[in-house]
Coordinates of C-alpha atoms and ligand atoms in Angstrom, one line a residue:
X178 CA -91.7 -124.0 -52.4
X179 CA -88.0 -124.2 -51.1
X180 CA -85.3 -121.4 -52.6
X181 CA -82.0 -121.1 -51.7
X182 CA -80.1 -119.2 -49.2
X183 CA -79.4 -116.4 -51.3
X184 CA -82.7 -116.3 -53.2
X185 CA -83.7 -115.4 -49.0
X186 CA -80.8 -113.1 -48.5
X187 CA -81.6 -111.3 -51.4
X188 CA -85.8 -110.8 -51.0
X189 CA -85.1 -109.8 -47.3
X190 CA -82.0 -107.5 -48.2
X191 CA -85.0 -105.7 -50.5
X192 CA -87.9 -106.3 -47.1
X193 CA -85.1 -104.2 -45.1
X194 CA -84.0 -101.3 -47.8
X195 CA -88.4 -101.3 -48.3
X196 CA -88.5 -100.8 -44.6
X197 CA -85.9 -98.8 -43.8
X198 CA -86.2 -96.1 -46.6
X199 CA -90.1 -95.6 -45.6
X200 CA -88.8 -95.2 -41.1
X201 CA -86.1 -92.5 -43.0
X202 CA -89.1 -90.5 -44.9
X203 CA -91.2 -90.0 -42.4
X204 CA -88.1 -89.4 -39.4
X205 CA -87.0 -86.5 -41.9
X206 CA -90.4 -85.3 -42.7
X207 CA -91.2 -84.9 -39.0
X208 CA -87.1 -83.5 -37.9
X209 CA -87.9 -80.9 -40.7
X210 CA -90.8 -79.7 -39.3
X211 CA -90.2 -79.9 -35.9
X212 CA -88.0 -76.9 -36.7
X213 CA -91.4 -74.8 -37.2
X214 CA -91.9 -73.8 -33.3
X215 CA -96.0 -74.0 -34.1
X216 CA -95.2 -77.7 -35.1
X217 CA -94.0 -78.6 -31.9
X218 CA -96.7 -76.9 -29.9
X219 CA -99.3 -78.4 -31.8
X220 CA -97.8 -82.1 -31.5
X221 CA -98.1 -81.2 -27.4
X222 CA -101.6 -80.5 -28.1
X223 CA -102.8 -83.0 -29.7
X224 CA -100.1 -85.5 -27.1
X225 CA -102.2 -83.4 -24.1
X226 CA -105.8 -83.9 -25.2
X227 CA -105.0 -87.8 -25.1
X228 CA -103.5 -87.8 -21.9
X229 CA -106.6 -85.1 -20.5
X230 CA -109.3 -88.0 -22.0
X231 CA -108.1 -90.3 -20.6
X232 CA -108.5 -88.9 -17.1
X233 CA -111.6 -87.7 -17.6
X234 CA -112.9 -91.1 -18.7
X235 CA -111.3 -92.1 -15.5
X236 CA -112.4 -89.3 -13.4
X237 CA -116.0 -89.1 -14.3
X238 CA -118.1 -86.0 -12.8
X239 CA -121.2 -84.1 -13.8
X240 CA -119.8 -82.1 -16.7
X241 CA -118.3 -84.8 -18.2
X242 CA -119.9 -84.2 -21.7
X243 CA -118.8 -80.8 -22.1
X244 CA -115.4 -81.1 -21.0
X245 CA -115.6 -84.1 -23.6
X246 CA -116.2 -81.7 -25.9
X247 CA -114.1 -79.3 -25.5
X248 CA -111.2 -81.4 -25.5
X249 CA -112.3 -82.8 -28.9
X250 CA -112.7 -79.8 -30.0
X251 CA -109.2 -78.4 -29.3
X252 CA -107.5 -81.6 -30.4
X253 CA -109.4 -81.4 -34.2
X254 CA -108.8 -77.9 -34.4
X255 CA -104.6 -78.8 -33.7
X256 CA -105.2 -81.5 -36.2
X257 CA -106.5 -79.0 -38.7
X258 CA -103.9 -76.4 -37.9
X259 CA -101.1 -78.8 -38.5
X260 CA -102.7 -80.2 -42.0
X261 CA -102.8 -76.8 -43.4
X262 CA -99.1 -76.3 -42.6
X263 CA -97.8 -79.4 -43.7
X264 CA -100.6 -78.9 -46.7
X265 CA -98.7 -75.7 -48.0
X266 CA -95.2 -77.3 -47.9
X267 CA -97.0 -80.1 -50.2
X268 CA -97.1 -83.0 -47.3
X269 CA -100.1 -84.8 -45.3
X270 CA -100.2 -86.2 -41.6
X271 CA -100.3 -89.2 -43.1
X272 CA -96.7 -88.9 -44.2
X273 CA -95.1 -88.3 -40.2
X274 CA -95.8 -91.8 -40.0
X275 CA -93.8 -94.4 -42.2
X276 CA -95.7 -95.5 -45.2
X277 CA -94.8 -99.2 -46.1
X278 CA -94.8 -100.9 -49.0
X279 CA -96.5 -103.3 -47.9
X280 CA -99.0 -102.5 -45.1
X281 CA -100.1 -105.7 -44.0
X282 CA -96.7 -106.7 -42.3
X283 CA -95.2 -103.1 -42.5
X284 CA -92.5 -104.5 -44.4
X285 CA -91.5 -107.2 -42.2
X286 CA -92.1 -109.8 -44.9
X287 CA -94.1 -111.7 -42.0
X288 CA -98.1 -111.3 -40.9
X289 CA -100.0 -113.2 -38.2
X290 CA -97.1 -115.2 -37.7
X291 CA -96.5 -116.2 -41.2
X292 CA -95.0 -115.4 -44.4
X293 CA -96.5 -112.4 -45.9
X294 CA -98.0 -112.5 -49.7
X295 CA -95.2 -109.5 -50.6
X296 CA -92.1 -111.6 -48.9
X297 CA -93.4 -114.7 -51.2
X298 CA -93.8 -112.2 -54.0
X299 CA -90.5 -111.2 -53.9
X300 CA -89.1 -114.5 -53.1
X301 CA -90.7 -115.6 -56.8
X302 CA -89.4 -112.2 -58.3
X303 CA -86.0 -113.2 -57.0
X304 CA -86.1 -115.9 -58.6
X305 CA -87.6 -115.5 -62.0
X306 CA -85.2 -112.2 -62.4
X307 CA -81.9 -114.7 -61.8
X308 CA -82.9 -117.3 -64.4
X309 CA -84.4 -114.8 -66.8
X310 CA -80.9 -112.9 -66.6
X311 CA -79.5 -116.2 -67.9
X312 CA -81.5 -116.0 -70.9
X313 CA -80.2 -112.4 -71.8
X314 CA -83.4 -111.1 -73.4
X315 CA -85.3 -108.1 -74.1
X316 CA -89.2 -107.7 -73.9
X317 CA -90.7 -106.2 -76.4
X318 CA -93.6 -103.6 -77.2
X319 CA -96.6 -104.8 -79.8
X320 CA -96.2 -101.5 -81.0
X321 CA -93.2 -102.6 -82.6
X322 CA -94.8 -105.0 -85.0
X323 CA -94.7 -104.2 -88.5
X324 CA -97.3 -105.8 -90.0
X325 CA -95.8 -104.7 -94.0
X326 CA -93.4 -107.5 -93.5
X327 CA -95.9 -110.0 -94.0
X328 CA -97.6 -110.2 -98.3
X329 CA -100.9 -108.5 -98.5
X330 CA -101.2 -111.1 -101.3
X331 CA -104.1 -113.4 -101.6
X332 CA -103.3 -117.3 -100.2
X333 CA -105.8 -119.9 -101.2
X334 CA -104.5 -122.0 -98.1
X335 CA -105.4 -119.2 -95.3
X336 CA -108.6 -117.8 -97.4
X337 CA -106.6 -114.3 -96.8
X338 CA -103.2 -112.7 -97.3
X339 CA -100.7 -113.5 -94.8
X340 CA -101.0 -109.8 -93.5
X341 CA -104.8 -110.6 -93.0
X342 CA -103.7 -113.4 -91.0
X343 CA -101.0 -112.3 -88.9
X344 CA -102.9 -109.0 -87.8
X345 CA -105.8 -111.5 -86.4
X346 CA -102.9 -113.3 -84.6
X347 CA -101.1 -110.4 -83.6
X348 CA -104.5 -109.1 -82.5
X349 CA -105.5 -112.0 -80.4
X350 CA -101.8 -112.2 -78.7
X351 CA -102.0 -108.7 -78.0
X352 CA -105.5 -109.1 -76.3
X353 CA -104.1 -112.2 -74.6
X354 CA -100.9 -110.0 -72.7
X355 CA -102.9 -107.3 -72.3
X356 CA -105.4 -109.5 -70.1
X357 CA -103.2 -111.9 -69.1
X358 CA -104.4 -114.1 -66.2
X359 CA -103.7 -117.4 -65.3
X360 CA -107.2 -118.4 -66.3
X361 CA -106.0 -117.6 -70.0
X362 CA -105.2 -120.7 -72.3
X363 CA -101.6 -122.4 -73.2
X364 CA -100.9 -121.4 -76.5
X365 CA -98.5 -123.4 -79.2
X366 CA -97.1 -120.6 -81.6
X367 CA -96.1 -122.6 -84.7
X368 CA -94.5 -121.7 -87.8
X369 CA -91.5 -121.4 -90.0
X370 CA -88.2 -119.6 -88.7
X371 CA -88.1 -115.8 -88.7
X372 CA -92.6 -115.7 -88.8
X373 CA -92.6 -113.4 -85.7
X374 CA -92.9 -116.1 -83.1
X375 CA -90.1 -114.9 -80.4
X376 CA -91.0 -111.3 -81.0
X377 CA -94.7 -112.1 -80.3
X378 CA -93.6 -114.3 -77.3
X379 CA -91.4 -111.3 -75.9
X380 CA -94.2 -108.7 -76.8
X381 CA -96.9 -110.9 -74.2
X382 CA -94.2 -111.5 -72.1
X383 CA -93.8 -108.1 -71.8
X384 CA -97.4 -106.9 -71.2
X385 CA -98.1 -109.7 -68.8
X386 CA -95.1 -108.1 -66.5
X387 CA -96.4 -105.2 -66.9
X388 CA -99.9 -106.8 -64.9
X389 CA -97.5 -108.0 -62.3
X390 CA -97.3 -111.2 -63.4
X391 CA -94.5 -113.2 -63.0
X392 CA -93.6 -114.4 -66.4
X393 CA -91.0 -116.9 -67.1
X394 CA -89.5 -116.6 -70.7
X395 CA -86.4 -118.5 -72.3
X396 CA -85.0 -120.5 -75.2
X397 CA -85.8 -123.8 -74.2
X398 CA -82.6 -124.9 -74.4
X399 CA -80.9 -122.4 -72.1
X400 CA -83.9 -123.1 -69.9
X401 CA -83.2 -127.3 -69.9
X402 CA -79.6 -126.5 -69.6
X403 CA -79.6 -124.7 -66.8
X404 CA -82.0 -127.5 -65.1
X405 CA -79.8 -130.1 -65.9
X406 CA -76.5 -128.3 -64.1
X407 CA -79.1 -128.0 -61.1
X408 CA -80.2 -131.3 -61.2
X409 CA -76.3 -132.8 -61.3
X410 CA -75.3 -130.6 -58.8
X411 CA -73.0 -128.4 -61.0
X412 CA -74.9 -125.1 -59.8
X413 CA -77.3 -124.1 -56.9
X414 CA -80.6 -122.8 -57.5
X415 CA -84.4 -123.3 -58.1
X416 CA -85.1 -123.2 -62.1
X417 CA -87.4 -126.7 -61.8
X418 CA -89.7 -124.7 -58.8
X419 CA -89.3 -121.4 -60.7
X420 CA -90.3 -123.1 -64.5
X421 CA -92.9 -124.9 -62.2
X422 CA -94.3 -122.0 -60.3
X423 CA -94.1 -119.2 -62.3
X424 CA -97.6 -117.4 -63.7
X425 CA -96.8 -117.2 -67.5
X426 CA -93.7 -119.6 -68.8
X427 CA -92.9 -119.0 -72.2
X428 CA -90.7 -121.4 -73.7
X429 CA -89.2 -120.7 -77.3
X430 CA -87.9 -122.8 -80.1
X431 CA -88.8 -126.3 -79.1
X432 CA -87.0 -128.4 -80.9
X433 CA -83.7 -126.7 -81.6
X434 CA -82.3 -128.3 -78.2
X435 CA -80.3 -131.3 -78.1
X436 CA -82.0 -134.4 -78.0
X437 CA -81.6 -136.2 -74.6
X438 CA -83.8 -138.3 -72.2
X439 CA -83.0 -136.0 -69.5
X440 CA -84.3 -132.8 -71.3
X441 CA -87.2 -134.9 -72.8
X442 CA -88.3 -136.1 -68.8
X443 CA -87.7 -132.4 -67.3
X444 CA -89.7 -131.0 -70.6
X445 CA -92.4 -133.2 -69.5
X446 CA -92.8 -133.0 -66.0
X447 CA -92.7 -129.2 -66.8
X448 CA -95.7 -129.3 -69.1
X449 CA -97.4 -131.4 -67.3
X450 CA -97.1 -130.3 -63.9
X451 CA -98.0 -126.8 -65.0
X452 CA -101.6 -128.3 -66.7
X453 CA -102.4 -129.8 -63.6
X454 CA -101.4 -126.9 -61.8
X455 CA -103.4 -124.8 -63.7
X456 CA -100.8 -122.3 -64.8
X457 CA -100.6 -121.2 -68.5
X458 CA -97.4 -122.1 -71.1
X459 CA -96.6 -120.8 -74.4
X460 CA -94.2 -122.9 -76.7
X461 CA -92.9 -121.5 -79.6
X462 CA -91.8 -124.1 -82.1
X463 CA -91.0 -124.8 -85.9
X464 CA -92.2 -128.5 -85.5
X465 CA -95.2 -129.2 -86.7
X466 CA -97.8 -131.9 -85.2
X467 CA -96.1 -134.7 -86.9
X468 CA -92.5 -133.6 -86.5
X469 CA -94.0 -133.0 -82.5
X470 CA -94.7 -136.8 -82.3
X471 CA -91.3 -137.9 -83.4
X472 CA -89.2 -135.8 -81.5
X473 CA -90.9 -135.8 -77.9
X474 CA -93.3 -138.8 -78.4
X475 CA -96.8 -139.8 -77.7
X476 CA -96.6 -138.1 -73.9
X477 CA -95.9 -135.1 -74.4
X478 CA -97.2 -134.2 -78.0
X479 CA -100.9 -135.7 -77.1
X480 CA -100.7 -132.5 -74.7
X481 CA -99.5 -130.4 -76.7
X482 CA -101.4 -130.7 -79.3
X483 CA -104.5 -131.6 -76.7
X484 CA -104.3 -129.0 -74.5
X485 CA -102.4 -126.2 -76.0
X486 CA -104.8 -123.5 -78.5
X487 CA -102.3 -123.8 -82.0
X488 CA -101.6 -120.7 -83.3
X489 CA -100.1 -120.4 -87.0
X490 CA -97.3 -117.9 -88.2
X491 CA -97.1 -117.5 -91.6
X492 CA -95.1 -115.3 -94.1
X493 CA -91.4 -115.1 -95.3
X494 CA -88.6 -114.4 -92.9
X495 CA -88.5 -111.2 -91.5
X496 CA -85.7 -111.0 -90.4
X497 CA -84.1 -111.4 -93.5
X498 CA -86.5 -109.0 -95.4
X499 CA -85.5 -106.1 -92.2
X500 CA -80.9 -106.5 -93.2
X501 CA -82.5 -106.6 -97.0
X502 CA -84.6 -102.9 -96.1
X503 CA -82.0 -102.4 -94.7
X504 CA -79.2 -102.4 -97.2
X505 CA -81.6 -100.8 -100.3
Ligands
LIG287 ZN1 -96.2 -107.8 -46.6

């Protein structure tokens, strides 16, 4: 996958501030110490016993084992010393030396001569966090849910009450985000306007990213928008790879975008590229199957209705019913 020049500048901007914030620690931690005179003897120490077995591994001679051990010995009990100094000022050995991020490529962003997993993890982050700003939204916690909204009142239709109904929804969603891989299925939320649908969206969005996954999520028409300004060459940047790529897209409100071959083509090669890839999709939508069929046609509504588990919203609108709580 290809991202632009900045998408780099940025990821290796954070590889270098990684990098250089974990030399700093450990340069202080050691300058500090090195004020404590015992510090500094004990460092020559444990320098000298390297330096002394080394010769004696080159020298040889008949008491080589206990001269062996003695230096051992000296050397552990500097290392000792030196632990339980640092161990009353709160600190370990472990901390004079820089501790990475990442400590396969010490925060180089590169490993055996390629790309490390953390400099293509970042690369994606970089990525999804510039097109998610463009959507301007704010996850959500399932604790927020309020079940109440939704009647506790028999419907023949469900064989419960809406309430019934939603909290086995709600239930599963939460399940869903909370174990969120990419082995987990595509869902298709429908239902009526104001059911809960973007909340729920926001609420798995939210616990997926919270499993470091990296989750796409966006009003479909912001999300087409922006790809057809890349696509015309109006803007720079990598929404098709990132929509593409990304572990967990969720796109919301199908079918309140305009209505254009373009958006219909890039909707499709979206879908379809992430099935075959493998990597989950959530649609949110009002449509239902037949409505699906008219709007986007035979391609892409056999898919979604094919491969996507269809998950119903019921109830009135809640947002309304929260500004009328609000106003009795
Ligand atoms: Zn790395």
């Amino acid at each position: 996958m290809s991202y632009s020049r900045e998408i780099y500048d940025e990821a290796e901007r954070v590889l270098r501030s990684r990098r250089l914030a974990a030399e700093r620690k450990a340069q202080n931690l050691r300058l500090r110490f090195r004020q404590n005179p015992r510090v500094c003897e004990l460092e020559a120490i444990m320098a000298g016993s390297v330096a002394k077995l080394s010769d004696l591994i080159r020298g040889g001679g008949r008491d080589y084992a206990a001269a062996f051990e003695s230096i051992r010995s000296e050397n552990l009990a500097a290392q000792e010393e030196l632990a339980s100094i640092l161990a009353a000022a709160g600190e370990t050995v472990r901390d004079f030396e820089p501790q990475y991020t990442c400590p396969h490529c010490s925060d180089t962003g590169y490993h055996d001569g390629k790309r490390c997993s953390c400099f293509q993890k970042l690369l994606r982050d970089t990525a999804a966090a510039r097109l998610c700003a463009l959507t301007g939204m704010t996850l959500h916690s399932f604790d927020e849910l309020d079940l109440t909204f939704y009647s506790d009142e028999f419907d023949e239709v469900l064989g419960c009450s809406p309430r019934e109904h939603m909290r086995e929804i709600i239930a599963y969603c939460r399940h869903y985000g909370e174990h969120f891989s990419t082995d987990c299925p595509n869902l298709l939320l429908r239902g009526a306007t104001g059911t809960g649908k973007t909340l729920v969206s926001l609420c798995i969005a939210a616990a997926a990213c919270s499993r470091e996954m990296n989750v796409i999520y966006g009003p479909v028409q912001v999300l087409l928008r922006q790809l057809e300004k890349e696509h015309f060459g109006r803007e720079d940047g990598e929404a098709e790879e990132t929509l593409t790529s990304c572990d967990l897209l969720i796109l919301d409100d199908l079918g309140t975008e305009f209505s254009s071959p373009f958006y219909t083509s890039s909707l499709y090669a979206i879908i379809n590229e992430r099935l075959l890839g493998g990597r989950p999709t959530i649609i949110s939508t009002n449509l239902d199957a037949d409505a699906i069929y008219t709007h986007y046609g035979e391609q892409i509504a056999s898919r979604l209705i094919g491969a996507y588990e269809p998950l119903l919203f019921v109830g009135q609108d809640v947002r309304q019913q929260k500004q009328q709580r609000r106003f009795q």
